[in-house]
DNA sequence: ATAAATTAAATCGTGCACGATTTAATTGCT
DNA sequence: AGCAATTAAATCGTGCACGATTTAATTTAT
């Protein structure tokens, strides 16, 4: 044992390699996700949106009207998260919520004229942020490819343990 | 215009490519991060930990004692998130919090014997989850490499807009 | 020496996430 | 028809995240 004066020597010395933050895949994933959300914020603030609200709107812009569950499948969120989020979007006049008369259990979410109009405001956001983050196109595509390949296995694993 | 009966035809038709969820890098990042956290939960539940608490403990296992700010730099979290989290870890008897007598502004976080002992319980978690998610080693390494390369640019961009 | 600037935590308010439960509507089964 | 099982949202409770502000201690520049 070297005559180190570092009081944490004993702790660091016995730290198993696989538990070091630097060796974990989960941490950069967690950090990158939060950083990207923070990068979106200034753009979304101007529109009065949060990042999860923006995700839900992107889903609706693509396929509205949708039920809460259908949005949930696409966003991987369930009603405990979506119901209050959708109520906030409704309060902002961006979506409307109405029970499906054919099946009263369902709530159908539609875009209002205002909600649809917001799409135009958002068109430039991805490109702006892409440049702001100084992303390399090839690396970004490769990253997306790997993440898309990872997701099905993760979903299966999460279901399996539930 | 085709004689589609899809009532959403008009909406989907005009959806700009760059706003489709499928074409965004941010969404798989957001989804993967949440899925990984959910995958950790069953393992961490047994120990009474949340994923962010586990991250903070990994940091402490590597370099305790640390101030709140030092933990924050490593975890990319600040006192508004860390203070309550650390109080919960303290309430569980895993860490101790004490003002630095040399600089009363600082709060030094140390591991208790119990907090240090928990490390042993966690050694197998990364390997277990890696297998549970059916991760391919090469892809995982490549993914980690890309994410690690992405983080500095994201951090710079987030600072720049603040 | 002291006032201004800086730094470190804590506090506050809002909005996710998500496990668990509840409520209500529909479907399936006899 | 009628009752059990299923499904869809909503509700509840806890714990992050994070912008903004506050409090208090230290540093700096007069």
Short mmCIF file of C-alpha atoms (C1' of nucleotides) in Angstrom, two decimals:
data_model
loop_
_atom_site.label_atom_id
_atom_site.label_comp_id
_atom_site.label_asym_id
_atom_site.label_seq_id
_atom_site.Cartn_x
_atom_site.Cartn_y
_atom_site.Cartn_z
CA UNK A 1 0.00 0.00 0.00
CA UNK A 2 1.45 3.33 -1.08
CA UNK A 3 1.85 6.09 1.49
CA UNK A 4 -1.02 8.05 -0.02
CA UNK A 5 -2.57 10.79 2.05
CA UNK A 6 -5.82 10.51 0.12
CA UNK A 7 -8.37 9.63 2.81
CA UNK A 8 -10.50 7.93 0.15
CA UNK A 9 -7.78 5.61 -0.99
CA UNK A 10 -9.32 2.56 0.62
CA UNK A 11 -12.73 3.33 -0.86
CA UNK A 12 -11.52 3.98 -4.40
CA UNK A 13 -9.13 1.05 -4.35
CA UNK A 14 -11.83 -1.51 -3.74
CA UNK A 15 -14.35 0.01 -6.13
CA UNK A 16 -15.43 -2.74 -8.53
CA UNK A 17 -14.84 -1.75 -12.13
CA UNK A 18 -18.39 -2.49 -13.24
CA UNK A 19 -19.84 -0.04 -10.68
CA UNK A 20 -17.78 2.93 -11.82
CA UNK A 21 -20.00 5.58 -13.35
CA UNK A 22 -17.57 5.85 -16.24
CA UNK A 23 -18.12 2.24 -17.20
CA UNK A 24 -21.90 2.35 -17.19
CA UNK A 25 -24.04 2.72 -20.27
CA UNK A 26 -27.05 3.83 -18.27
CA UNK A 27 -25.53 7.03 -16.97
CA UNK A 28 -24.63 8.74 -20.28
CA UNK A 29 -28.08 7.74 -21.50
CA UNK A 30 -29.70 9.36 -18.48
CA UNK A 31 -27.45 12.44 -18.74
CA UNK A 32 -27.85 12.86 -22.50
CA UNK A 33 -31.62 12.58 -22.29
CA UNK A 34 -31.80 15.30 -19.64
CA UNK A 35 -29.37 17.56 -21.51
CA UNK A 36 -31.35 17.24 -24.74
CA UNK A 37 -34.55 18.13 -22.89
CA UNK A 38 -32.83 21.16 -21.41
CA UNK A 39 -31.60 22.15 -24.86
CA UNK A 40 -35.19 22.07 -26.13
CA UNK A 41 -36.50 24.19 -23.28
CA UNK A 42 -35.62 27.69 -24.56
CA UNK A 43 -37.31 26.94 -27.90
CA UNK A 44 -40.35 25.37 -26.23
CA UNK A 45 -40.65 28.08 -23.58
CA UNK A 46 -41.52 30.56 -26.32
CA UNK A 47 -44.49 28.34 -27.16
CA UNK A 48 -45.42 27.60 -23.55
CA UNK A 49 -44.65 23.89 -23.95
CA UNK A 50 -42.68 21.32 -22.01
CA UNK A 51 -40.72 18.62 -23.80
CA UNK A 52 -43.22 15.81 -22.99
CA UNK A 53 -46.04 18.06 -24.19
CA UNK A 54 -44.10 18.63 -27.42
CA UNK A 55 -43.72 14.87 -27.87
CA UNK A 56 -47.46 14.38 -27.46
CA UNK A 57 -48.16 17.17 -29.93
CA UNK A 58 -45.78 15.60 -32.48
CA UNK A 59 -47.75 12.37 -32.14
CA UNK A 60 -51.03 14.21 -32.63
CA UNK A 61 -49.72 16.24 -35.58
CA UNK A 62 -48.98 12.94 -37.24
CA UNK A 63 -52.18 11.03 -36.48
CA UNK A 64 -54.83 13.00 -34.60
CA UNK A 65 -57.42 12.20 -33.45
CA UNK A 66 -56.15 9.51 -31.06
CA UNK A 67 -57.34 8.01 -27.81
CA UNK A 68 -55.29 8.46 -24.64
CA UNK A 69 -54.10 4.87 -24.93
CA UNK A 70 -53.03 5.27 -28.54
CA UNK A 71 -50.96 8.30 -27.59
CA UNK A 72 -49.61 6.31 -24.68
CA UNK A 73 -48.43 3.46 -26.90
CA UNK A 74 -46.55 5.82 -29.18
CA UNK A 75 -45.03 7.89 -26.38
CA UNK A 76 -44.58 4.95 -24.00
CA UNK A 77 -46.56 6.80 -21.35
CA UNK A 78 -49.73 5.81 -19.55
CA UNK A 79 -52.81 7.61 -18.36
CA UNK A 80 -51.32 8.57 -14.99
CA UNK A 81 -48.86 10.77 -16.86
CA UNK A 82 -50.96 11.62 -19.90
CA UNK A 83 -54.26 12.62 -18.31
CA UNK A 84 -52.87 15.65 -16.45
CA UNK A 85 -50.57 16.53 -19.36
CA UNK A 86 -53.50 16.47 -21.82
CA UNK A 87 -55.62 18.53 -19.43
CA UNK A 88 -52.88 21.16 -19.48
CA UNK A 89 -52.77 21.11 -23.28
CA UNK A 90 -56.55 21.43 -23.27
CA UNK A 91 -56.35 24.37 -20.85
CA UNK A 92 -53.99 26.03 -23.34
CA UNK A 93 -56.53 25.49 -26.09
CA UNK A 94 -54.25 23.19 -28.11
CA UNK A 95 -56.29 19.98 -27.90
CA UNK A 96 -59.84 18.92 -27.11
CA UNK A 97 -60.81 15.90 -25.03
CA UNK A 98 -64.11 14.15 -25.51
CA UNK A 99 -65.52 10.76 -24.59
CA UNK A 100 -65.98 8.42 -27.51
CA UNK A 101 -69.74 8.02 -27.84
CA UNK A 102 -69.23 4.54 -29.34
CA UNK A 103 -67.21 3.45 -26.28
CA UNK A 104 -67.62 5.68 -23.29
CA UNK A 105 -64.44 4.36 -21.69
CA UNK A 106 -62.31 6.04 -24.29
CA UNK A 107 -61.34 9.70 -24.42
CA UNK A 108 -60.54 10.96 -27.89
CA UNK A 109 -57.92 13.69 -28.17
CA UNK A 110 -58.19 16.01 -31.15
CA UNK A 111 -56.12 18.99 -32.19
CA UNK A 112 -57.75 22.39 -32.11
CA UNK A 113 -57.07 24.83 -34.90
CA UNK A 114 -54.58 26.51 -32.59
CA UNK A 115 -52.89 23.20 -31.77
CA UNK A 116 -52.53 22.38 -35.44
CA UNK A 117 -51.19 25.84 -36.18
CA UNK A 118 -48.44 25.40 -33.61
CA UNK A 119 -46.85 22.80 -35.85
CA UNK A 120 -45.63 25.50 -38.20
CA UNK A 121 -43.85 27.20 -35.31
CA UNK A 122 -42.03 23.97 -34.48
CA UNK A 123 -40.78 23.00 -37.93
CA UNK A 124 -37.41 24.64 -37.52
CA UNK A 125 -36.73 23.42 -33.98
CA UNK A 126 -35.05 20.06 -34.79
CA UNK A 127 -32.66 21.62 -37.28
CA UNK A 128 -31.86 24.55 -34.95
CA UNK A 129 -31.05 22.26 -32.04
CA UNK A 130 -29.12 19.86 -34.22
CA UNK A 131 -26.81 22.70 -35.19
CA UNK A 132 -26.73 24.17 -31.69
CA UNK A 133 -25.52 20.87 -30.30
CA UNK A 134 -22.89 20.71 -33.03
CA UNK A 135 -24.06 17.25 -34.03
CA UNK A 136 -22.21 15.31 -36.66
CA UNK A 137 -24.74 13.87 -39.12
CA UNK A 138 -23.11 10.44 -39.43
CA UNK A 139 -22.71 10.05 -35.67
CA UNK A 140 -26.28 11.19 -35.03
CA UNK A 141 -27.64 8.68 -37.54
CA UNK A 142 -25.53 5.90 -36.08
CA UNK A 143 -26.65 6.85 -32.56
CA UNK A 144 -30.29 6.81 -33.62
CA UNK A 145 -29.80 3.47 -35.33
CA UNK A 146 -28.29 1.94 -32.18
CA UNK A 147 -30.97 3.39 -29.90
CA UNK A 148 -33.75 2.17 -32.18
CA UNK A 149 -32.13 -1.27 -32.13
CA UNK A 150 -31.91 -1.15 -28.34
CA UNK A 151 -35.51 -0.17 -27.63
CA UNK A 152 -37.31 -3.43 -28.54
CA UNK A 153 -35.01 -5.46 -26.29
CA UNK A 154 -35.51 -3.01 -23.45
CA UNK A 155 -39.26 -3.07 -23.85
CA UNK A 156 -39.28 -6.84 -23.82
CA UNK A 157 -37.04 -6.94 -20.74
CA UNK A 158 -39.17 -4.41 -18.86
CA UNK A 159 -42.33 -6.35 -19.67
CA UNK A 160 -40.64 -9.59 -18.66
CA UNK A 161 -39.80 -8.38 -15.17
CA UNK A 162 -43.25 -6.89 -14.57
CA UNK B 1 -55.23 12.88 -54.18
CA UNK B 2 -56.04 9.20 -53.59
CA UNK B 3 -59.59 8.29 -52.54
CA UNK B 4 -58.46 7.47 -49.02
CA UNK B 5 -61.10 7.19 -46.34
CA UNK B 6 -58.56 7.92 -43.60
CA UNK B 7 -59.99 11.01 -41.87
CA UNK B 8 -56.44 12.00 -40.87
CA UNK B 9 -55.14 11.96 -44.37
CA UNK B 10 -54.90 15.71 -44.63
CA UNK B 11 -53.06 15.99 -41.33
CA UNK B 12 -50.58 13.20 -42.02
CA UNK B 13 -50.00 14.36 -45.57
CA UNK B 14 -48.73 17.78 -44.55
CA UNK B 15 -46.63 16.54 -41.63
CA UNK B 16 -43.10 17.82 -42.18
CA UNK B 17 -40.60 14.99 -42.25
CA UNK B 18 -38.35 16.53 -39.60
CA UNK B 19 -41.18 16.64 -37.06
CA UNK B 20 -42.06 12.95 -37.32
CA UNK B 21 -41.29 11.18 -34.08
CA UNK B 22 -39.59 8.45 -36.09
CA UNK B 23 -37.05 10.89 -37.49
CA UNK B 24 -36.06 12.44 -34.19
CA UNK B 25 -32.98 11.51 -32.23
CA UNK B 26 -34.34 13.01 -29.04
CA UNK B 27 -37.27 10.64 -28.67
CA UNK B 28 -35.41 7.29 -28.66
CA UNK B 29 -32.98 8.90 -26.22
CA UNK B 30 -35.83 9.93 -23.94
CA UNK B 31 -37.56 6.57 -24.29
CA UNK B 32 -34.39 4.48 -23.79
CA UNK B 33 -33.42 6.43 -20.71
CA UNK B 34 -36.81 5.85 -19.11
CA UNK B 35 -36.85 2.17 -20.08
CA UNK B 36 -33.41 1.60 -18.59
CA UNK B 37 -34.48 3.27 -15.36
CA UNK B 38 -37.55 1.04 -15.27
CA UNK B 39 -35.35 -1.99 -15.89
CA UNK B 40 -33.25 -1.04 -12.86
CA UNK B 41 -36.25 -0.58 -10.61
CA UNK B 42 -36.89 -4.22 -9.58
CA UNK B 43 -33.22 -4.65 -8.58
CA UNK B 44 -33.15 -1.32 -6.74
CA UNK B 45 -36.50 -1.85 -5.04
CA UNK B 46 -34.99 -4.72 -3.09
CA UNK B 47 -32.48 -2.22 -1.69
CA UNK B 48 -35.00 0.57 -1.18
CA UNK B 49 -33.29 2.80 -3.75
CA UNK B 50 -34.39 4.86 -6.74
CA UNK B 51 -32.23 5.10 -9.84
CA UNK B 52 -31.01 8.67 -9.12
CA UNK B 53 -30.16 7.60 -5.56
CA UNK B 54 -28.18 4.69 -6.99
CA UNK B 55 -26.27 7.08 -9.27
CA UNK B 56 -25.37 9.28 -6.28
CA UNK B 57 -24.26 6.23 -4.31
CA UNK B 58 -22.04 5.05 -7.19
CA UNK B 59 -20.41 8.47 -7.16
CA UNK B 60 -19.87 8.27 -3.41
CA UNK B 61 -18.58 4.69 -3.55
CA UNK B 62 -15.94 5.95 -5.91
CA UNK B 63 -14.87 9.14 -4.13
CA UNK B 64 -16.61 9.82 -0.81
CA UNK B 65 -16.55 12.12 1.03
CA UNK B 66 -17.77 14.78 -1.39
CA UNK B 67 -19.60 18.08 -1.09
CA UNK B 68 -23.07 18.49 -2.56
CA UNK B 69 -21.59 20.49 -5.43
CA UNK B 70 -18.96 17.87 -6.21
CA UNK B 71 -21.66 15.22 -6.41
CA UNK B 72 -23.66 17.61 -8.54
CA UNK B 73 -20.86 18.07 -11.04
CA UNK B 74 -20.44 14.34 -11.49
CA UNK B 75 -24.17 13.58 -11.68
CA UNK B 76 -25.06 16.81 -13.54
CA UNK B 77 -27.58 17.64 -10.85
CA UNK B 78 -27.84 20.67 -8.58
CA UNK B 79 -28.80 21.27 -5.00
CA UNK B 80 -32.50 21.65 -5.72
CA UNK B 81 -32.53 17.99 -6.74
CA UNK B 82 -29.70 16.71 -4.56
CA UNK B 83 -30.59 18.22 -1.19
CA UNK B 84 -33.88 16.33 -0.79
CA UNK B 85 -32.40 13.17 -2.36
CA UNK B 86 -29.47 13.23 0.07
CA UNK B 87 -31.80 13.83 2.99
CA UNK B 88 -33.67 10.68 1.99
CA UNK B 89 -30.41 8.72 1.80
CA UNK B 90 -29.51 10.12 5.21
CA UNK B 91 -32.91 9.10 6.60
CA UNK B 92 -32.15 5.56 5.37
CA UNK B 93 -28.84 5.64 7.24
CA UNK B 94 -26.76 5.34 4.05
CA UNK B 95 -24.97 8.70 4.15
CA UNK B 96 -24.19 11.43 6.67
CA UNK B 97 -24.43 15.16 6.00
CA UNK B 98 -22.32 17.66 7.92
CA UNK B 99 -21.29 21.25 7.39
CA UNK B 100 -17.62 21.69 6.53
CA UNK B 101 -16.10 23.47 9.52
CA UNK B 102 -13.46 25.04 7.25
CA UNK B 103 -16.18 26.54 5.02
CA UNK B 104 -19.59 26.60 6.60
CA UNK B 105 -21.28 27.03 3.22
CA UNK B 106 -20.38 23.50 2.23
CA UNK B 107 -22.12 20.32 3.26
CA UNK B 108 -19.91 17.25 3.17
CA UNK B 109 -21.56 13.95 2.33
CA UNK B 110 -19.94 10.79 3.69
CA UNK B 111 -20.92 7.16 3.43
CA UNK B 112 -22.01 5.39 6.58
CA UNK B 113 -20.85 1.84 7.20
CA UNK B 114 -24.24 0.71 5.96
CA UNK B 115 -23.98 2.86 2.83
CA UNK B 116 -20.58 1.43 2.02
CA UNK B 117 -21.80 -2.10 2.65
CA UNK B 118 -24.58 -1.64 0.09
CA UNK B 119 -21.96 -1.56 -2.64
CA UNK B 120 -21.46 -5.27 -2.36
CA UNK B 121 -25.16 -5.85 -2.96
CA UNK B 122 -24.98 -3.82 -6.16
CA UNK B 123 -21.94 -5.39 -7.81
CA UNK B 124 -23.94 -7.84 -9.85
CA UNK B 125 -26.65 -5.41 -10.99
CA UNK B 126 -24.97 -4.06 -14.16
CA UNK B 127 -24.16 -7.53 -15.47
CA UNK B 128 -27.64 -8.84 -14.61
CA UNK B 129 -29.37 -6.01 -16.44
CA UNK B 130 -27.00 -6.16 -19.36
CA UNK B 131 -28.03 -9.77 -19.90
CA UNK B 132 -31.69 -9.11 -19.15
CA UNK B 133 -31.81 -6.46 -21.87
CA UNK B 134 -30.10 -8.88 -24.24
CA UNK B 135 -27.42 -6.32 -25.04
CA UNK B 136 -24.84 -7.01 -27.67
CA UNK B 137 -21.41 -6.11 -26.28
CA UNK B 138 -20.12 -4.40 -29.42
CA UNK B 139 -23.28 -2.38 -29.92
CA UNK B 140 -23.35 -1.37 -26.26
CA UNK B 141 -19.74 -0.20 -26.40
CA UNK B 142 -20.37 1.71 -29.62
CA UNK B 143 -23.49 3.28 -28.11
CA UNK B 144 -21.57 4.33 -25.02
CA UNK B 145 -18.77 5.74 -27.18
CA UNK B 146 -21.24 7.83 -29.20
CA UNK B 147 -23.08 9.07 -26.12
CA UNK B 148 -19.83 10.01 -24.39
CA UNK B 149 -18.83 11.89 -27.54
CA UNK B 150 -22.19 13.65 -27.61
CA UNK B 151 -22.24 14.85 -24.00
CA UNK B 152 -19.55 17.58 -24.13
CA UNK B 153 -21.24 19.25 -27.11
CA UNK B 154 -24.61 19.08 -25.38
CA UNK B 155 -23.21 20.55 -22.19
CA UNK B 156 -21.60 23.36 -24.11
CA UNK B 157 -24.81 24.05 -26.03
CA UNK B 158 -26.95 24.06 -22.87
CA UNK B 159 -24.55 26.47 -21.16
CA UNK B 160 -24.46 28.65 -24.26
CA UNK B 161 -28.22 29.16 -24.34
CA UNK B 162 -28.48 29.85 -20.60
"C1'" DA C 1 -11.91 47.18 7.43
"C1'" DT C 2 -15.84 46.85 4.87
"C1'" DA C 3 -19.07 46.87 1.22
"C1'" DA C 4 -19.94 44.44 -3.13
"C1'" DA C 5 -19.56 40.27 -5.54
"C1'" DT C 6 -19.38 35.48 -5.48
"C1'" DT C 7 -20.27 30.92 -3.93
"C1'" DA C 8 -22.85 26.89 -1.64
"C1'" DA C 9 -27.08 24.95 -0.08
"C1'" DA C 10 -31.59 25.20 0.69
"C1'" DT C 11 -36.22 26.40 -0.55
"C1'" DC C 12 -40.22 27.02 -3.61
"C1'" DG C 13 -43.33 25.96 -7.42
"C1'" DT C 14 -44.52 23.33 -11.51
"C1'" DG C 15 -44.58 19.34 -14.23
"C1'" DC C 16 -43.34 14.99 -15.34
"C1'" DA C 17 -42.80 9.54 -14.38
"C1'" DC C 18 -44.65 5.69 -12.61
"C1'" DG C 19 -46.45 1.89 -9.34
"C1'" DA C 20 -50.76 1.05 -7.42
"C1'" DT C 21 -55.52 1.58 -6.95
"C1'" DT C 22 -60.20 3.11 -8.27
"C1'" DT C 23 -64.16 3.93 -11.23
"C1'" DA C 24 -66.84 2.99 -14.91
"C1'" DA C 25 -67.90 0.90 -19.37
"C1'" DT C 26 -67.64 -3.06 -22.32
"C1'" DT C 27 -66.92 -7.84 -23.48
"C1'" DG C 28 -67.23 -12.83 -22.73
"C1'" DC C 29 -69.18 -16.68 -20.81
"C1'" DT C 30 -72.54 -19.56 -19.42
"C1'" DA D 1 -80.15 -12.15 -19.27
"C1'" DG D 2 -76.63 -11.71 -15.90
"C1'" DC D 3 -72.31 -11.98 -13.82
"C1'" DA D 4 -67.17 -12.29 -14.09
"C1'" DA D 5 -63.22 -10.67 -16.51
"C1'" DT D 6 -61.27 -7.18 -19.13
"C1'" DT D 7 -60.31 -2.61 -20.67
"C1'" DA D 8 -59.81 2.67 -20.49
"C1'" DA D 9 -59.12 6.71 -17.83
"C1'" DA D 10 -58.61 8.87 -13.84
"C1'" DT D 11 -56.78 9.31 -9.25
"C1'" DC D 12 -53.31 9.01 -5.58
"C1'" DG D 13 -48.72 9.17 -3.52
"C1'" DT D 14 -43.74 9.54 -3.92
"C1'" DG D 15 -39.67 11.13 -5.96
"C1'" DC D 16 -37.20 13.27 -9.26
"C1'" DA D 17 -35.82 17.54 -12.54
"C1'" DC D 18 -35.16 22.14 -12.90
"C1'" DG D 19 -35.83 27.39 -13.23
"C1'" DA D 20 -35.92 30.88 -9.93
"C1'" DT D 21 -35.20 32.78 -5.56
"C1'" DT D 22 -33.42 32.98 -0.81
"C1'" DT D 23 -30.12 32.60 2.94
"C1'" DA D 24 -25.81 32.60 4.64
"C1'" DA D 25 -20.76 32.29 4.38
"C1'" DT D 26 -16.62 33.57 2.04
"C1'" DT D 27 -13.83 36.19 -1.20
"C1'" DT D 28 -12.65 40.47 -3.65
"C1'" DA D 29 -11.78 44.92 -4.39
"C1'" DT D 30 -11.75 49.05 -2.67
#
